[in-house]
């Protein structure tokens, strides 16, 4: 989890905590012969959909931030080139 926080941030890691509960429920049925109720299945589907939407939104946010960073770098580069062209030649 610490590696995931370092690579993708805390939101990405926290999003998988509910998924651990879903995975435990899936393993309980065949191994421990637990009963699986309809409410548990519906809840699991809702959790997975919420996880998908959260990660989708996070990916959109990361795209927007990277675009803004690229635009900022381009503006800075253009400004530096423009300044270099405006400097008078010193004999």
Short mmCIF file of N, CA, C and O in Angstrom, two decimals:
data_model
loop_
_atom_site.label_atom_id
_atom_site.label_comp_id
_atom_site.label_asym_id
_atom_site.label_seq_id
_atom_site.Cartn_x
_atom_site.Cartn_y
_atom_site.Cartn_z
N UNK A 1 0.82 -1.19 0.00
CA UNK A 1 0.00 0.00 0.00
C UNK A 1 0.86 1.25 0.00
O UNK A 1 0.50 2.24 -0.63
N UNK A 2 1.99 1.22 0.70
CA UNK A 2 2.85 2.40 0.71
C UNK A 2 3.43 2.66 -0.68
O UNK A 2 3.60 3.81 -1.08
N UNK A 3 3.75 1.61 -1.41
CA UNK A 3 4.23 1.77 -2.77
C UNK A 3 3.15 2.43 -3.64
O UNK A 3 3.44 3.31 -4.43
N UNK A 4 1.92 1.99 -3.46
CA UNK A 4 0.80 2.54 -4.22
C UNK A 4 0.58 4.01 -3.88
O UNK A 4 0.31 4.82 -4.76
N UNK A 5 0.71 4.36 -2.60
CA UNK A 5 0.56 5.77 -2.20
C UNK A 5 1.65 6.61 -2.85
O UNK A 5 1.39 7.72 -3.34
N UNK A 6 2.86 6.08 -2.89
CA UNK A 6 3.97 6.82 -3.50
C UNK A 6 3.76 7.01 -5.00
O UNK A 6 4.02 8.08 -5.54
N UNK A 7 3.26 5.99 -5.68
CA UNK A 7 3.09 6.05 -7.13
C UNK A 7 1.85 6.83 -7.57
O UNK A 7 1.90 7.61 -8.51
N UNK A 8 0.70 6.59 -6.90
CA UNK A 8 -0.56 7.13 -7.40
C UNK A 8 -1.26 8.10 -6.45
O UNK A 8 -2.20 8.75 -6.83
N UNK A 9 -0.87 8.13 -5.18
CA UNK A 9 -1.51 9.03 -4.24
C UNK A 9 -2.44 8.31 -3.28
O UNK A 9 -2.82 7.17 -3.49
N UNK A 10 -2.84 9.01 -2.22
CA UNK A 10 -3.65 8.37 -1.18
C UNK A 10 -5.08 8.02 -1.62
O UNK A 10 -5.66 7.07 -1.11
N UNK A 11 -5.65 8.77 -2.54
CA UNK A 11 -7.02 8.49 -2.97
C UNK A 11 -7.09 7.14 -3.67
O UNK A 11 -8.01 6.36 -3.44
N UNK A 12 -6.13 6.87 -4.49
CA UNK A 12 -6.10 5.61 -5.23
C UNK A 12 -6.03 4.43 -4.27
O UNK A 12 -6.73 3.43 -4.43
N UNK A 13 -5.19 4.53 -3.25
CA UNK A 13 -5.03 3.44 -2.28
C UNK A 13 -6.27 3.28 -1.43
O UNK A 13 -6.73 2.16 -1.18
N UNK A 14 -6.83 4.38 -0.96
CA UNK A 14 -8.02 4.32 -0.10
C UNK A 14 -9.22 3.74 -0.85
O UNK A 14 -10.11 3.14 -0.23
N UNK A 15 -9.24 3.89 -2.14
CA UNK A 15 -10.36 3.37 -2.93
C UNK A 15 -10.42 1.86 -2.90
O UNK A 15 -11.49 1.28 -3.09
N UNK A 16 -9.31 1.18 -2.66
CA UNK A 16 -9.29 -0.27 -2.68
C UNK A 16 -9.66 -0.90 -1.35
O UNK A 16 -9.81 -2.11 -1.27
N UNK A 17 -9.81 -0.13 -0.29
CA UNK A 17 -10.18 -0.70 1.01
C UNK A 17 -11.52 -1.42 0.97
O UNK A 17 -11.64 -2.53 1.49
N UNK A 18 -12.56 -0.85 0.38
CA UNK A 18 -13.83 -1.60 0.27
C UNK A 18 -13.70 -2.84 -0.60
O UNK A 18 -14.39 -3.83 -0.38
N UNK A 19 -12.81 -2.80 -1.55
CA UNK A 19 -12.64 -3.95 -2.44
C UNK A 19 -12.08 -5.15 -1.68
O UNK A 19 -12.39 -6.30 -2.01
N UNK A 20 -11.31 -4.90 -0.64
CA UNK A 20 -10.78 -5.98 0.19
C UNK A 20 -11.93 -6.74 0.85
O UNK A 20 -11.92 -7.97 0.93
N UNK A 21 -12.94 -6.03 1.32
CA UNK A 21 -14.10 -6.67 1.94
C UNK A 21 -14.86 -7.51 0.92
O UNK A 21 -15.36 -8.60 1.23
N UNK A 22 -14.97 -7.02 -0.29
CA UNK A 22 -15.66 -7.77 -1.34
C UNK A 22 -14.88 -9.06 -1.64
O UNK A 22 -15.47 -10.14 -1.77
N UNK A 23 -13.57 -8.95 -1.72
CA UNK A 23 -12.75 -10.14 -1.99
C UNK A 23 -12.86 -11.15 -0.85
O UNK A 23 -12.90 -12.36 -1.10
N UNK A 24 -12.93 -10.68 0.37
CA UNK A 24 -13.10 -11.59 1.51
C UNK A 24 -14.43 -12.32 1.43
O UNK A 24 -14.50 -13.52 1.71
N UNK A 25 -15.48 -11.62 1.04
CA UNK A 25 -16.79 -12.26 0.91
C UNK A 25 -16.77 -13.31 -0.19
O UNK A 25 -17.36 -14.39 -0.05
N UNK A 26 -16.08 -13.03 -1.28
CA UNK A 26 -15.99 -13.98 -2.39
C UNK A 26 -15.24 -15.24 -1.95
O UNK A 26 -15.59 -16.35 -2.35
N UNK A 27 -14.21 -15.08 -1.14
CA UNK A 27 -13.45 -16.24 -0.68
C UNK A 27 -14.16 -17.01 0.43
O UNK A 27 -13.94 -18.21 0.59
N UNK A 28 -15.00 -16.33 1.21
CA UNK A 28 -15.71 -17.00 2.30
C UNK A 28 -16.70 -18.05 1.80
O UNK A 28 -16.89 -19.08 2.44
N UNK A 29 -17.32 -17.79 0.68
CA UNK A 29 -18.36 -18.71 0.19
C UNK A 29 -17.78 -20.08 -0.15
O UNK A 29 -18.24 -21.10 0.37
N UNK A 30 -16.77 -20.20 -1.01
CA UNK A 30 -16.30 -21.54 -1.35
C UNK A 30 -15.43 -22.19 -0.27
O UNK A 30 -15.47 -23.41 -0.11
N UNK A 31 -14.69 -21.39 0.48
CA UNK A 31 -13.76 -21.98 1.44
C UNK A 31 -14.44 -22.28 2.78
O UNK A 31 -14.32 -23.37 3.32
N UNK A 32 -15.14 -21.30 3.33
CA UNK A 32 -15.77 -21.47 4.64
C UNK A 32 -17.25 -21.85 4.56
O UNK A 32 -17.91 -21.98 5.58
N UNK A 33 -17.76 -21.96 3.35
CA UNK A 33 -19.15 -22.34 3.11
C UNK A 33 -20.14 -21.37 3.78
O UNK A 33 -21.14 -21.79 4.35
N UNK A 34 -19.82 -20.10 3.71
CA UNK A 34 -20.72 -19.07 4.24
C UNK A 34 -21.86 -18.86 3.26
O UNK A 34 -21.72 -19.10 2.06
N UNK A 35 -22.99 -18.39 3.78
CA UNK A 35 -24.12 -18.07 2.90
C UNK A 35 -23.90 -16.69 2.31
O UNK A 35 -23.43 -15.77 2.98
N UNK A 36 -24.25 -16.56 1.07
CA UNK A 36 -24.15 -15.27 0.38
C UNK A 36 -25.56 -14.74 0.19
O UNK A 36 -26.39 -15.38 -0.45
N UNK A 37 -25.84 -13.58 0.74
CA UNK A 37 -27.17 -13.00 0.66
C UNK A 37 -27.26 -12.00 -0.49
O UNK A 37 -26.25 -11.44 -0.93
N UNK A 38 -28.47 -11.78 -0.96
CA UNK A 38 -28.69 -10.87 -2.08
C UNK A 38 -28.20 -9.46 -1.75
O UNK A 38 -27.60 -8.80 -2.60
N UNK A 39 -28.42 -9.03 -0.53
CA UNK A 39 -27.96 -7.70 -0.12
C UNK A 39 -26.45 -7.57 -0.20
O UNK A 39 -25.93 -6.51 -0.57
N UNK A 40 -25.75 -8.63 0.11
CA UNK A 40 -24.29 -8.62 0.02
C UNK A 40 -23.83 -8.49 -1.43
O UNK A 40 -22.88 -7.77 -1.73
N UNK A 41 -24.51 -9.19 -2.31
CA UNK A 41 -24.16 -9.12 -3.73
C UNK A 41 -24.44 -7.73 -4.28
O UNK A 41 -23.60 -7.15 -4.98
N UNK A 42 -25.61 -7.19 -3.96
CA UNK A 42 -25.96 -5.84 -4.44
C UNK A 42 -24.99 -4.81 -3.87
O UNK A 42 -24.51 -3.92 -4.58
N UNK A 43 -24.67 -4.94 -2.59
CA UNK A 43 -23.70 -4.03 -1.98
C UNK A 43 -22.34 -4.12 -2.63
O UNK A 43 -21.67 -3.10 -2.85
N UNK A 44 -21.93 -5.32 -2.97
CA UNK A 44 -20.63 -5.51 -3.64
C UNK A 44 -20.62 -4.85 -5.01
O UNK A 44 -19.63 -4.21 -5.39
N UNK A 45 -21.70 -4.99 -5.74
CA UNK A 45 -21.79 -4.36 -7.05
C UNK A 45 -21.73 -2.84 -6.91
O UNK A 45 -21.03 -2.16 -7.68
N UNK A 46 -22.42 -2.30 -5.92
CA UNK A 46 -22.41 -0.85 -5.71
C UNK A 46 -21.01 -0.37 -5.34
O UNK A 46 -20.53 0.65 -5.84
N UNK A 47 -20.32 -1.14 -4.50
CA UNK A 47 -18.96 -0.78 -4.11
C UNK A 47 -18.03 -0.79 -5.33
O UNK A 47 -17.22 0.11 -5.52
N UNK A 48 -18.14 -1.81 -6.15
CA UNK A 48 -17.28 -1.91 -7.33
C UNK A 48 -17.58 -0.77 -8.30
O UNK A 48 -16.66 -0.18 -8.88
N UNK A 49 -18.85 -0.45 -8.51
CA UNK A 49 -19.20 0.68 -9.38
C UNK A 49 -18.67 2.00 -8.81
O UNK A 49 -18.14 2.84 -9.56
N UNK A 50 -18.79 2.18 -7.51
CA UNK A 50 -18.25 3.39 -6.89
C UNK A 50 -16.75 3.48 -7.06
O UNK A 50 -16.20 4.55 -7.33
N UNK A 51 -16.07 2.35 -6.91
CA UNK A 51 -14.62 2.31 -7.11
C UNK A 51 -14.27 2.68 -8.54
O UNK A 51 -13.36 3.46 -8.79
N UNK A 52 -15.01 2.12 -9.50
CA UNK A 52 -14.76 2.43 -10.90
C UNK A 52 -14.94 3.92 -11.17
O UNK A 52 -14.10 4.56 -11.82
N UNK A 53 -16.03 4.52 -10.67
CA UNK A 53 -16.27 5.94 -10.90
C UNK A 53 -15.21 6.81 -10.23
O UNK A 53 -14.78 7.82 -10.77
N UNK A 54 -14.77 6.43 -9.04
CA UNK A 54 -13.74 7.17 -8.35
C UNK A 54 -12.44 7.16 -9.15
O UNK A 54 -11.80 8.20 -9.35
N UNK A 55 -12.04 5.98 -9.61
CA UNK A 55 -10.81 5.87 -10.39
C UNK A 55 -10.92 6.57 -11.74
O UNK A 55 -9.96 7.15 -12.23
N UNK A 56 -12.09 6.53 -12.34
CA UNK A 56 -12.33 7.24 -13.60
C UNK A 56 -12.17 8.75 -13.39
O UNK A 56 -11.52 9.43 -14.18
N UNK A 57 -12.76 9.26 -12.32
CA UNK A 57 -12.64 10.68 -12.02
C UNK A 57 -11.21 11.07 -11.70
O UNK A 57 -10.74 12.15 -12.11
N UNK A 58 -10.51 10.23 -10.99
CA UNK A 58 -9.10 10.50 -10.65
C UNK A 58 -8.26 10.52 -11.93
O UNK A 58 -7.37 11.36 -12.07
N UNK A 59 -8.52 9.62 -12.86
CA UNK A 59 -7.77 9.60 -14.12
C UNK A 59 -8.04 10.87 -14.92
O UNK A 59 -7.12 11.45 -15.51
N UNK A 60 -9.30 11.33 -14.94
CA UNK A 60 -9.64 12.58 -15.64
C UNK A 60 -8.90 13.75 -15.00
O UNK A 60 -8.40 14.64 -15.70
N UNK A 61 -8.85 13.77 -13.67
CA UNK A 61 -8.16 14.84 -12.96
C UNK A 61 -6.67 14.84 -13.28
O UNK A 61 -6.07 15.90 -13.50
N UNK A 62 -6.07 13.66 -13.33
CA UNK A 62 -4.65 13.55 -13.64
C UNK A 62 -4.37 14.03 -15.07
O UNK A 62 -3.36 14.69 -15.31
N UNK A 63 -5.27 13.73 -16.02
CA UNK A 63 -5.10 14.20 -17.39
C UNK A 63 -5.14 15.73 -17.43
O UNK A 63 -4.34 16.35 -18.11
N UNK A 64 -6.09 16.30 -16.71
CA UNK A 64 -6.24 17.75 -16.69
C UNK A 64 -5.00 18.42 -16.10
O UNK A 64 -4.49 19.40 -16.64
N UNK A 65 -4.49 17.86 -15.01
CA UNK A 65 -3.30 18.43 -14.37
C UNK A 65 -2.09 18.32 -15.30
O UNK A 65 -1.31 19.27 -15.43
N UNK A 66 -1.94 17.18 -15.97
CA UNK A 66 -0.79 17.03 -16.88
C UNK A 66 -0.90 17.97 -18.07
O UNK A 66 0.10 18.52 -18.52
N UNK A 67 -2.11 18.19 -18.58
CA UNK A 67 -2.29 19.15 -19.67
C UNK A 67 -1.94 20.55 -19.23
O UNK A 67 -1.27 21.28 -19.95
N UNK A 68 -2.39 20.94 -18.04
CA UNK A 68 -2.09 22.28 -17.53
C UNK A 68 -0.59 22.45 -17.31
O UNK A 68 -0.04 23.51 -17.59
N UNK A 69 0.08 21.41 -16.84
CA UNK A 69 1.52 21.47 -16.62
C UNK A 69 2.25 21.63 -17.95
O UNK A 69 3.18 22.43 -18.06
N UNK A 70 1.83 20.88 -18.96
CA UNK A 70 2.45 21.00 -20.29
C UNK A 70 2.24 22.40 -20.87
O UNK A 70 3.16 22.98 -21.44
N UNK A 71 1.03 22.94 -20.73
CA UNK A 71 0.76 24.27 -21.25
C UNK A 71 1.60 25.32 -20.53
O UNK A 71 2.13 26.25 -21.14
N UNK A 72 1.77 25.15 -19.23
CA UNK A 72 2.58 26.09 -18.45
C UNK A 72 4.04 26.03 -18.89
O UNK A 72 4.69 27.07 -19.04
N UNK A 73 4.55 24.82 -19.12
CA UNK A 73 5.93 24.68 -19.58
C UNK A 73 6.12 25.31 -20.96
O UNK A 73 7.13 25.95 -21.23
N UNK A 74 5.14 25.12 -21.85
CA UNK A 74 5.23 25.71 -23.17
C UNK A 74 5.24 27.24 -23.10
O UNK A 74 6.01 27.90 -23.80
N UNK A 75 4.41 27.81 -22.24
CA UNK A 75 4.36 29.26 -22.08
C UNK A 75 5.70 29.78 -21.55
O UNK A 75 6.20 30.81 -22.02
N UNK A 76 6.26 29.07 -20.56
CA UNK A 76 7.55 29.49 -20.01
C UNK A 76 8.64 29.41 -21.06
O UNK A 76 9.49 30.30 -21.16
N UNK A 77 8.64 28.37 -21.87
CA UNK A 77 9.63 28.20 -22.92
C UNK A 77 9.49 29.31 -23.96
O UNK A 77 10.48 29.91 -24.38
N UNK A 78 8.25 29.59 -24.37
CA UNK A 78 8.02 30.67 -25.34
C UNK A 78 8.46 32.01 -24.78
O UNK A 78 9.02 32.85 -25.49
N UNK A 79 8.22 32.23 -23.49
CA UNK A 79 8.62 33.48 -22.86
C UNK A 79 10.14 33.59 -22.83
O UNK A 79 10.69 34.67 -23.13
N UNK A 80 10.84 32.51 -22.54
CA UNK A 80 12.30 32.53 -22.50
C UNK A 80 12.87 32.76 -23.88
O UNK A 80 13.83 33.51 -24.06
N UNK A 81 12.29 32.14 -24.90
CA UNK A 81 12.75 32.34 -26.28
C UNK A 81 12.51 33.79 -26.69
O UNK A 81 13.37 34.42 -27.30
N UNK A 82 11.36 34.33 -26.32
CA UNK A 82 11.04 35.70 -26.66
C UNK A 82 12.01 36.67 -25.98
O UNK A 82 12.46 37.63 -26.59
N UNK A 83 12.35 36.42 -24.72
CA UNK A 83 13.30 37.27 -24.00
C UNK A 83 14.68 37.19 -24.63
O UNK A 83 15.37 38.19 -24.74
N UNK A 84 15.09 36.00 -25.05
CA UNK A 84 16.40 35.82 -25.66
C UNK A 84 16.49 36.58 -26.98
O UNK A 84 17.53 37.13 -27.32
N UNK A 85 15.40 36.64 -27.72
CA UNK A 85 15.39 37.36 -28.99
C UNK A 85 15.38 38.88 -28.80
O UNK A 85 15.83 39.62 -29.66
N UNK A 86 14.86 39.36 -27.69
CA UNK A 86 14.76 40.80 -27.44
C UNK A 86 16.02 41.38 -26.82
O UNK A 86 16.16 42.60 -26.75
N UNK A 87 16.95 40.56 -26.37
CA UNK A 87 18.16 41.08 -25.75
C UNK A 87 19.04 41.75 -26.81
O UNK A 87 19.27 41.19 -27.88
N UNK A 88 19.53 42.95 -26.50
CA UNK A 88 20.40 43.63 -27.48
C UNK A 88 21.78 42.95 -27.51
O UNK A 88 22.24 42.41 -26.52
N UNK A 89 22.36 42.98 -28.69
CA UNK A 89 23.70 42.42 -28.84
C UNK A 89 24.72 43.35 -28.22
O UNK A 89 24.73 44.55 -28.49
N UNK A 90 25.57 42.83 -27.39
CA UNK A 90 26.61 43.63 -26.75
C UNK A 90 27.90 43.43 -27.54
O UNK A 90 28.37 42.30 -27.69
N UNK A 91 28.48 44.54 -28.05
CA UNK A 91 29.69 44.37 -28.89
C UNK A 91 30.92 44.05 -28.09
O UNK A 91 31.12 44.18 -26.99
#
